[in-house]
Amino acid sequence: MTELTLETARKIIACGFAKAKDADMKPLGIVVLDARGAVKAVEMQDGTSLMRYEVAHGKAYGALALGMGSRAIFKRAQEQAFFVDAVNTLAQGRMVPVPGGVLIRDKQRIIGAVGVSGETSDNDEIAAISGVEAAGYTADAG
């Protein structure tokens, strides 16, 4: 049974930042959570704006809470706004239902989630997926 290690979390962040640099993205904040939702690693690039940690954490937290990437949560919010709002109320507002939160899977098992904030939601998701895949895991954006 594979667990998300600190080394892997750091690799996800480093590779997400590398993708952002290659794509000339704005400064990002990246948060990696383990399967139980505890923060495994977090880094904010120089120049990130205020609240990037909270937004990145909310994307990853929402993915773990509902077992789907935040893109899927975003789609569900468009179709069932009352449901997503109710779940976010239960989560005390900790979910951010927009792309950029990606589940980390080892085969089919969820071992954690990564949330990225700082760019457009689509670009945040690209950086998250890139980091997860570079670490040798499957990224599930929804």
PDB file of C-alpha atoms in Angstrom, residues 28 42 76 81:
ATOM      1  CA  LEU A  28       1.730  29.885  -8.032  1.00  0.00           C
ATOM      2  CA  VAL A  42       3.122  23.640   0.693  1.00  0.00           C
ATOM      3  CA  ARG A  76     -21.542  19.699 -10.545  1.00  0.00           C
ATOM      4  CA  ALA A  81     -25.605  24.507  -7.174  1.00  0.00           C
TER       5      ALA A  81
END
